[in-house]
Amino acid sequence: MKRIVLFVLVISWALGALVIPVGAVPPEQGTSQSAGSGPRTITGTYETTNPIYPLVGGEVGIMLYDMWGEIQDDYAFHPDESVQVIGELDGDIVSGSYRIDLPAAPQGVLLDFDGDDSTPPAVQVFAAATFIEFLGDEYLNRGEEVQNLSARLAPFTWEVVGGTLIVWSANEGEWFPSGLGLDGVLFTGDEPLMLLPAGWSVVSLETDSFTISREETVDVTVIESLGALNDYTEMTYEAAWSELFWRTRETYPFTAEKNLDWDAIYAEITPLVKVAGSDLDFHLAMAHFGALIPDTHVGYVSLPVMQSFLVGGIGISELDITDDEQIVVTGMVPGLPADGAGMQVGDVLVEVDGVPALQTLDETPLLLTSASTPHGRRALQMATMLQGVVGSAVTLTWLRPDGTLGTATLTREFDASSILAAFDNSGAFDLVIESRLLDSGVGYIKVTSFAENISQADAMFRQALKSLVNQGASGIILDVRGNTGGLINLAMAMAGRFFGDYIELADLYYADGEGNFTYRGFIEILVSDMVYDGPVAVLVNEMTGSAGELFVYAMQVDNRAIIVGSTPTGGFSGEVSDGQYTLPGELTVQIPTGRPVDPVTGSVLIEGVGVVPDIDVPVTVESLLSPEDEVLIAAEEALLTP
């Protein structure tokens, strides 16, 4: 199958039927550098600039990857482990070197390039490929992802346009393309042809006429064709803005759903860029641009913006909003101005600088990330509504629990506690997987992220689930509150422990460079070696997103689990690996490019809506201040009720 994931891109593309064009180029177009039996070993290096990979803690492997599925556009193709050729790798997920010893007789799927149906296929085509390992062995398992290939892929079309292929011919004189053809793309049917020697040949696609290497050891570089960082740091503000805008306009996957008017957006932002006299001015313009795209996956992290507007605080680390729209203080930092003014957890904000607190909240700009949903937007705004310039003043009025009002003018000090509390929800200070048997006899597993320790997380999850089952758990609660995503197929592997078969969850579409979106693969629930068939509940909140909420969506299939929460999930489901940018002043920007849709209806999944809980737990001042976890209690009751 074609395996594409959120935060990790897959290499897949559509290629046409293979025929010999009239006037095929004769064999001498291919230059054999050495006679003999052909290469025995390929070596090389790999490197990725995508900023996501260093964060995920994943292990990577190297293999001789059978290109048959890509050439034939077979989205279900997966090479069996018994025929995979795995190499040795020295490095990590970001960079390193490798060695692959070529087998005497490979067992890939045979191809025929001569257009003659009477002759049997006798050519196998491979690429050196890195892949991310998270399912526990050295092989490329179903659901694990090819990261990069030695073949060079074109943006948008994902077709082969260069790089290097490793080709095996069963016989002397089999045909293979000797150039890219008039369209500049390989395997589309218009290529000139050449004759191959028997055995292995390393074919460079980087010259007009392909070059065959037959030395015993050949160096083959693995190329970061897709998902590479778009680095605009050396451009002027206007040039960087232009590049970002036009690529976003081309690749953003939810233009219709969000009713985006790109011309109006360009007209609104361009004047701000033209007058930008500093990195701060430019970064604020880009934040304004991002905020015009209502999508939580649209992020823009700027050190100047942080230093200027977000690291000054008063010691209120957490705010929450009730169902009747009261803004409640739920976290305080001792010794900072709010504490000194007598504020305490449980106070309700009434006014900020003389403006109703709710109005202040809704007018708070989104300076770090946009928001896909109203409930997600407010959660992000609460993290920054009281932040400002260090040394600036803010006047608060609040309602105390005893019904009296307090007021004070406070001077902001260095305090980023609210930012840390809101955005450090990935488990940085906790285990990625936490579990325990509750007093009720229900098992509890918290999954804080699908983007950390990814090569160990599935095994940890399996062990946690097995332990709870062995302890006699009467049901399982899965807590993915604050899980903002990561590797989608890691999420699908964990979901697979509650289903008995592969289930296609979503089709994925990407921009084709011609104004349309083209099918590039699918997401599926993966089969597991351990399946739990008992009752399940899943806990969610407004910061459950991306792969986190696709996990929740998967757990709704066939009503497998009860979804419990006080809000829907965050409603941000686009795939982001190919939408990473760095702009002048070291501004990092992320904009999604992949569009997940229902494979039956074709409608977009989750984006802008989220997964709505089956059990909606009310949010009141009392519930916010309760020492008990009201959402967890509701889930326990649901599982324990006959």
Short mmCIF file of C-alpha atoms in Angstrom, two decimals, residues 210-559:
data_model
loop_
_atom_site.label_atom_id
_atom_site.label_comp_id
_atom_site.label_asym_id
_atom_site.label_seq_id
_atom_site.Cartn_x
_atom_site.Cartn_y
_atom_site.Cartn_z
CA PHE A 210 21.38 7.65 -18.09
CA THR A 211 24.71 6.27 -16.91
CA ILE A 212 25.18 2.69 -15.76
CA SER A 213 27.74 1.93 -13.04
CA ARG A 214 29.01 -1.63 -12.69
CA GLU A 215 31.83 -1.28 -10.16
CA GLU A 216 31.86 -3.70 -7.25
CA THR A 217 30.87 -0.92 -4.82
CA VAL A 218 28.84 2.10 -5.94
CA ASP A 219 27.99 5.21 -3.95
CA VAL A 220 24.25 6.03 -4.01
CA THR A 221 22.93 9.07 -2.17
CA VAL A 222 19.50 8.97 -0.57
CA ILE A 223 17.69 12.19 -1.49
CA GLU A 224 15.25 14.29 0.53
CA SER A 225 12.88 14.97 -2.35
CA LEU A 226 9.68 15.58 -0.40
CA GLY A 227 9.26 17.14 3.00
CA ALA A 228 12.46 19.15 2.84
CA LEU A 229 12.54 22.40 4.76
CA ASN A 230 11.58 25.35 2.56
CA ASP A 231 14.36 27.72 3.55
CA TYR A 232 13.66 31.36 2.63
CA THR A 233 15.92 32.92 5.27
CA GLU A 234 18.27 34.59 2.79
CA MET A 235 15.45 36.30 0.89
CA THR A 236 14.12 39.79 1.39
CA TYR A 237 10.89 40.12 3.36
CA GLU A 238 8.88 40.71 0.20
CA ALA A 239 10.47 37.81 -1.70
CA ALA A 240 9.98 35.39 1.20
CA TRP A 241 6.37 36.50 1.62
CA SER A 242 5.73 36.00 -2.09
CA GLU A 243 7.21 32.48 -2.07
CA LEU A 244 5.30 31.50 1.06
CA PHE A 245 2.02 32.92 -0.20
CA TRP A 246 2.05 31.35 -3.64
CA ARG A 247 3.11 27.94 -2.37
CA THR A 248 0.47 28.10 0.36
CA ARG A 249 -2.20 29.12 -2.13
CA GLU A 250 -1.23 26.14 -4.29
CA THR A 251 -0.91 23.49 -1.58
CA TYR A 252 -3.26 24.43 1.28
CA PRO A 253 -5.81 21.57 1.39
CA PHE A 254 -8.94 23.20 2.87
CA THR A 255 -9.49 26.36 0.82
CA ALA A 256 -13.10 25.52 -0.06
CA GLU A 257 -14.08 24.30 3.39
CA LYS A 258 -12.77 27.46 5.03
CA ASN A 259 -14.02 29.84 2.30
CA LEU A 260 -10.58 31.39 1.89
CA ASP A 261 -10.26 34.34 -0.47
CA TRP A 262 -6.57 34.24 -1.37
CA ASP A 263 -6.66 37.46 -3.35
CA ALA A 264 -8.13 39.31 -0.38
CA ILE A 265 -5.57 37.76 1.98
CA TYR A 266 -2.72 38.79 -0.31
CA ALA A 267 -4.08 42.33 -0.54
CA GLU A 268 -4.34 42.56 3.25
CA ILE A 269 -0.88 41.23 4.12
CA THR A 270 1.31 42.61 1.32
CA PRO A 271 1.16 46.26 2.49
CA LEU A 272 2.22 45.13 5.98
CA VAL A 273 5.22 43.34 4.50
CA LYS A 274 6.18 46.29 2.30
CA VAL A 275 6.47 48.64 5.31
CA ALA A 276 8.16 46.08 7.59
CA GLY A 277 11.34 47.66 8.92
CA SER A 278 12.46 44.87 11.22
CA ASP A 279 12.17 41.14 11.80
CA LEU A 280 9.53 41.88 14.44
CA ASP A 281 7.40 43.83 11.96
CA PHE A 282 7.72 41.08 9.36
CA HIS A 283 6.97 38.32 11.85
CA LEU A 284 3.85 40.12 13.07
CA ALA A 285 2.70 40.40 9.45
CA MET A 286 3.23 36.65 9.01
CA ALA A 287 1.35 35.95 12.25
CA HIS A 288 -1.50 38.04 10.88
CA PHE A 289 -1.38 35.99 7.68
CA GLY A 290 -1.46 32.74 9.62
CA ALA A 291 -4.38 33.89 11.75
CA LEU A 292 -6.41 34.51 8.57
CA ILE A 293 -6.26 30.75 7.90
CA PRO A 294 -8.40 29.16 10.62
CA ASP A 295 -6.33 26.02 11.12
CA THR A 296 -4.50 25.03 14.31
CA HIS A 297 -1.85 23.32 12.18
CA VAL A 298 -0.86 26.75 10.85
CA GLY A 299 1.91 27.70 13.26
CA TYR A 300 4.41 30.56 13.30
CA VAL A 301 7.05 30.66 16.01
CA SER A 302 9.05 33.88 16.30
CA LEU A 303 11.66 34.67 18.93
CA PRO A 304 11.18 38.45 18.49
CA VAL A 305 7.41 38.10 18.95
CA MET A 306 7.88 35.89 21.99
CA GLN A 307 10.38 38.29 23.55
CA SER A 308 8.27 41.35 22.80
CA PHE A 309 4.77 40.20 23.67
CA LEU A 310 4.59 36.79 25.32
CA VAL A 311 7.21 36.42 28.06
CA GLY A 312 5.78 39.09 30.32
CA GLY A 313 3.20 37.76 32.76
CA ILE A 314 1.72 38.24 36.20
CA GLY A 315 1.88 34.68 37.51
CA ILE A 316 -1.48 33.34 36.35
CA SER A 317 -0.38 30.12 34.72
CA GLU A 318 -3.77 28.69 33.75
CA LEU A 319 -7.21 29.98 32.86
CA ASP A 320 -10.27 27.93 31.95
CA ILE A 321 -13.71 28.88 30.69
CA THR A 322 -16.98 27.42 31.92
CA ASP A 323 -19.99 26.51 29.83
CA ASP A 324 -21.62 29.80 30.89
CA GLU A 325 -18.48 31.68 29.75
CA GLN A 326 -16.89 32.57 33.06
CA ILE A 327 -13.09 32.80 32.87
CA VAL A 328 -11.69 31.07 35.95
CA VAL A 329 -8.17 31.18 37.37
CA THR A 330 -7.07 27.56 37.71
CA GLY A 331 -3.30 27.93 38.05
CA MET A 332 -1.04 30.38 39.93
CA VAL A 333 2.70 30.87 40.34
CA PRO A 334 3.66 31.82 43.92
CA GLY A 335 5.58 35.03 44.46
CA LEU A 336 4.56 36.79 41.23
CA PRO A 337 2.33 39.90 40.98
CA ALA A 338 -1.08 38.16 40.88
CA ASP A 339 -0.22 36.23 44.02
CA GLY A 340 1.02 39.40 45.70
CA ALA A 341 -2.29 41.13 44.87
CA GLY A 342 -4.22 38.42 46.70
CA MET A 343 -5.54 36.59 43.65
CA GLN A 344 -6.08 32.88 44.02
CA VAL A 345 -7.24 29.79 42.20
CA GLY A 346 -11.01 29.98 41.86
CA ASP A 347 -11.19 33.69 41.15
CA VAL A 348 -13.29 34.66 38.13
CA LEU A 349 -11.91 37.37 35.85
CA VAL A 350 -14.41 40.19 35.36
CA GLU A 351 -12.45 42.88 33.54
CA VAL A 352 -9.03 43.37 31.95
CA ASP A 353 -8.01 47.04 31.60
CA GLY A 354 -11.63 48.05 31.99
CA VAL A 355 -12.86 45.75 29.21
CA PRO A 356 -15.06 42.72 29.98
CA ALA A 357 -12.79 39.71 30.37
CA LEU A 358 -14.69 37.65 27.79
CA GLN A 359 -14.31 40.44 25.24
CA THR A 360 -10.60 40.65 26.00
CA LEU A 361 -10.31 36.90 25.50
CA ASP A 362 -12.04 36.95 22.11
CA GLU A 363 -9.95 39.91 20.95
CA THR A 364 -6.64 38.34 21.95
CA PRO A 365 -4.50 37.89 18.82
CA LEU A 366 -3.17 34.48 17.88
CA LEU A 367 0.60 35.04 17.95
CA LEU A 368 1.83 31.44 17.95
CA THR A 369 -0.67 29.42 15.98
CA SER A 370 -4.02 29.81 14.30
CA ALA A 371 -7.10 27.84 15.38
CA SER A 372 -9.43 25.48 13.52
CA THR A 373 -12.42 25.70 15.87
CA PRO A 374 -13.97 28.27 18.21
CA HIS A 375 -13.33 26.08 21.26
CA GLY A 376 -9.72 25.52 20.18
CA ARG A 377 -9.26 29.22 19.52
CA ARG A 378 -10.35 30.16 23.03
CA ALA A 379 -8.05 27.60 24.58
CA LEU A 380 -5.10 29.14 22.72
CA GLN A 381 -6.19 32.69 23.52
CA MET A 382 -6.46 31.95 27.23
CA ALA A 383 -2.77 31.05 27.22
CA THR A 384 -1.76 34.52 26.03
CA MET A 385 -4.57 36.94 26.98
CA LEU A 386 -2.75 38.26 30.07
CA GLN A 387 0.74 38.14 28.55
CA GLY A 388 2.51 41.27 27.35
CA VAL A 389 5.68 43.30 27.40
CA VAL A 390 7.85 42.85 30.49
CA GLY A 391 7.42 46.01 32.58
CA SER A 392 4.00 46.89 31.15
CA ALA A 393 0.96 47.19 33.41
CA VAL A 394 -2.41 45.47 33.34
CA THR A 395 -5.40 46.24 35.53
CA LEU A 396 -7.56 43.29 36.56
CA THR A 397 -10.91 43.07 38.27
CA TRP A 398 -11.93 39.69 39.62
CA LEU A 399 -14.71 38.03 41.53
CA ARG A 400 -13.61 36.10 44.59
CA PRO A 401 -15.26 32.84 45.66
CA ASP A 402 -16.86 34.71 48.59
CA GLY A 403 -18.65 37.06 46.16
CA THR A 404 -16.51 40.15 46.74
CA LEU A 405 -14.63 41.99 44.01
CA GLY A 406 -10.91 42.58 43.87
CA THR A 407 -9.00 44.97 41.64
CA ALA A 408 -5.33 45.70 41.14
CA THR A 409 -2.91 47.15 38.62
CA LEU A 410 -0.07 44.70 38.14
CA THR A 411 3.29 45.09 36.43
CA ARG A 412 4.32 42.22 34.20
CA GLU A 413 7.52 40.37 35.05
CA PHE A 414 9.34 37.67 33.15
CA ASP A 415 6.81 34.84 33.29
CA ALA A 416 6.04 32.37 30.52
CA SER A 417 4.23 29.89 32.76
CA SER A 418 0.94 30.21 30.88
CA ILE A 419 2.67 29.50 27.56
CA LEU A 420 4.40 26.46 28.99
CA ALA A 421 1.21 25.17 30.60
CA ALA A 422 -0.74 25.49 27.35
CA PHE A 423 1.80 24.17 24.88
CA ASP A 424 3.78 21.66 26.94
CA ASN A 425 1.07 19.04 26.52
CA SER A 426 3.22 16.53 24.69
CA GLY A 427 4.52 14.72 27.72
CA ALA A 428 7.90 16.44 27.87
CA PHE A 429 7.91 16.04 31.63
CA ASP A 430 5.94 12.79 31.75
CA LEU A 431 6.10 9.34 30.23
CA VAL A 432 4.70 9.05 26.72
CA ILE A 433 2.63 6.11 28.01
CA GLU A 434 1.31 6.07 31.57
CA SER A 435 -1.01 3.42 32.96
CA ARG A 436 -2.61 2.22 36.18
CA LEU A 437 -5.53 0.17 37.43
CA LEU A 438 -8.13 2.49 38.92
CA ASP A 439 -9.85 1.68 42.23
CA SER A 440 -13.00 0.92 40.23
CA GLY A 441 -11.22 -1.94 38.46
CA VAL A 442 -11.10 -0.06 35.15
CA GLY A 443 -7.73 0.20 33.43
CA TYR A 444 -6.36 3.64 32.53
CA ILE A 445 -3.78 4.43 29.84
CA LYS A 446 -2.66 7.97 29.05
CA VAL A 447 -1.00 8.54 25.66
CA THR A 448 0.54 12.01 25.81
CA SER A 449 1.88 12.12 22.26
CA PHE A 450 2.36 10.19 19.03
CA ALA A 451 5.47 12.28 18.30
CA GLU A 452 7.94 11.24 21.01
CA ASN A 453 9.91 8.05 21.50
CA ILE A 454 8.04 6.74 18.49
CA SER A 455 10.13 3.60 18.12
CA GLN A 456 9.34 2.51 21.68
CA ALA A 457 5.82 3.89 22.17
CA ASP A 458 3.86 1.04 20.56
CA ALA A 459 5.72 -1.59 22.60
CA MET A 460 5.13 0.48 25.74
CA PHE A 461 1.44 0.74 24.90
CA ARG A 462 1.20 -3.00 24.30
CA GLN A 463 2.86 -3.75 27.61
CA ALA A 464 0.58 -1.34 29.47
CA LEU A 465 -2.53 -2.85 27.91
CA LYS A 466 -1.33 -6.41 28.55
CA SER A 467 -0.57 -5.61 32.19
CA LEU A 468 -4.03 -4.15 32.77
CA VAL A 469 -5.71 -7.13 31.10
CA ASN A 470 -3.65 -9.50 33.26
CA GLN A 471 -4.78 -7.54 36.34
CA GLY A 472 -8.39 -8.22 35.35
CA ALA A 473 -9.37 -4.73 34.17
CA SER A 474 -13.12 -4.56 33.52
CA GLY A 475 -12.64 -1.95 30.80
CA ILE A 476 -10.02 0.40 29.40
CA ILE A 477 -9.95 4.19 29.44
CA LEU A 478 -7.63 5.79 26.87
CA ASP A 479 -6.71 9.38 27.74
CA VAL A 480 -5.57 11.45 24.76
CA ARG A 481 -6.41 14.86 26.22
CA GLY A 482 -3.70 17.29 25.12
CA ASN A 483 -2.32 14.79 22.59
CA THR A 484 -1.66 17.08 19.63
CA GLY A 485 -0.56 14.30 17.30
CA GLY A 486 2.55 12.96 15.64
CA LEU A 487 3.07 9.83 13.56
CA ILE A 488 -0.37 8.84 12.29
CA ASN A 489 0.50 5.19 11.72
CA LEU A 490 1.80 4.89 15.26
CA ALA A 491 -1.65 6.06 16.33
CA MET A 492 -3.20 3.52 13.95
CA ALA A 493 -1.03 0.74 15.38
CA MET A 494 -2.30 1.53 18.88
CA ALA A 495 -5.88 1.75 17.62
CA GLY A 496 -5.38 -1.64 15.98
CA ARG A 497 -5.11 -3.25 19.39
CA PHE A 498 -8.88 -2.80 19.70
CA PHE A 499 -9.85 -4.15 16.26
CA GLY A 500 -9.28 -7.49 14.59
CA ASP A 501 -8.64 -6.42 11.00
CA TYR A 502 -7.24 -3.70 8.77
CA ILE A 503 -9.79 -0.93 8.27
CA GLU A 504 -9.31 1.90 5.78
CA LEU A 505 -9.93 5.13 7.65
CA ALA A 506 -9.14 7.95 5.22
CA ASP A 507 -7.88 8.70 1.75
CA LEU A 508 -5.20 11.37 1.39
CA TYR A 509 -5.04 14.00 -1.34
CA TYR A 510 -2.27 16.48 -2.18
CA ALA A 511 -1.97 19.40 -4.62
CA ASP A 512 -0.96 18.34 -8.12
CA GLY A 513 0.45 21.71 -9.20
CA GLU A 514 -2.43 22.32 -11.59
CA GLY A 515 -5.00 23.61 -9.15
CA ASN A 516 -6.39 20.22 -8.16
CA PHE A 517 -5.80 17.65 -5.43
CA THR A 518 -4.75 14.12 -6.34
CA TYR A 519 -5.08 10.84 -4.45
CA ARG A 520 -1.75 9.88 -2.88
CA GLY A 521 -2.58 7.06 -0.48
CA PHE A 522 -4.60 6.19 2.57
CA ILE A 523 -4.61 5.81 6.34
CA GLU A 524 -5.72 2.51 7.84
CA ILE A 525 -6.16 0.96 11.25
CA LEU A 526 -3.36 -1.59 11.54
CA VAL A 527 -3.64 -5.20 12.66
CA SER A 528 -1.92 -5.96 15.96
CA ASP A 529 -0.52 -9.07 17.58
CA MET A 530 -2.63 -8.35 20.67
CA VAL A 531 -6.29 -7.38 20.45
CA TYR A 532 -8.45 -6.30 23.40
CA ASP A 533 -12.18 -6.80 22.81
CA GLY A 534 -13.56 -5.40 26.07
CA PRO A 535 -15.29 -2.05 26.67
CA VAL A 536 -13.31 1.13 25.92
CA ALA A 537 -13.72 4.85 26.58
CA VAL A 538 -11.56 7.64 25.14
CA LEU A 539 -11.01 10.99 26.90
CA VAL A 540 -10.63 14.10 24.70
CA ASN A 541 -10.34 17.88 24.93
CA GLU A 542 -9.87 20.85 22.63
CA MET A 543 -6.12 20.19 22.35
CA THR A 544 -6.58 16.61 21.14
CA GLY A 545 -5.58 17.07 17.53
CA SER A 546 -4.01 15.84 14.33
CA ALA A 547 -2.97 12.19 14.71
CA GLY A 548 -4.43 12.39 18.23
CA GLU A 549 -7.92 13.08 16.98
CA LEU A 550 -7.61 10.71 14.04
CA PHE A 551 -6.92 8.09 16.71
CA VAL A 552 -10.19 9.14 18.37
CA TYR A 553 -11.96 9.03 15.00
CA ALA A 554 -10.64 5.50 14.49
CA MET A 555 -11.91 4.42 17.90
CA GLN A 556 -15.41 5.50 16.82
CA VAL A 557 -15.45 2.97 13.98
CA ASP A 558 -18.26 0.45 14.61
CA ASN A 559 -18.91 2.31 17.90
#
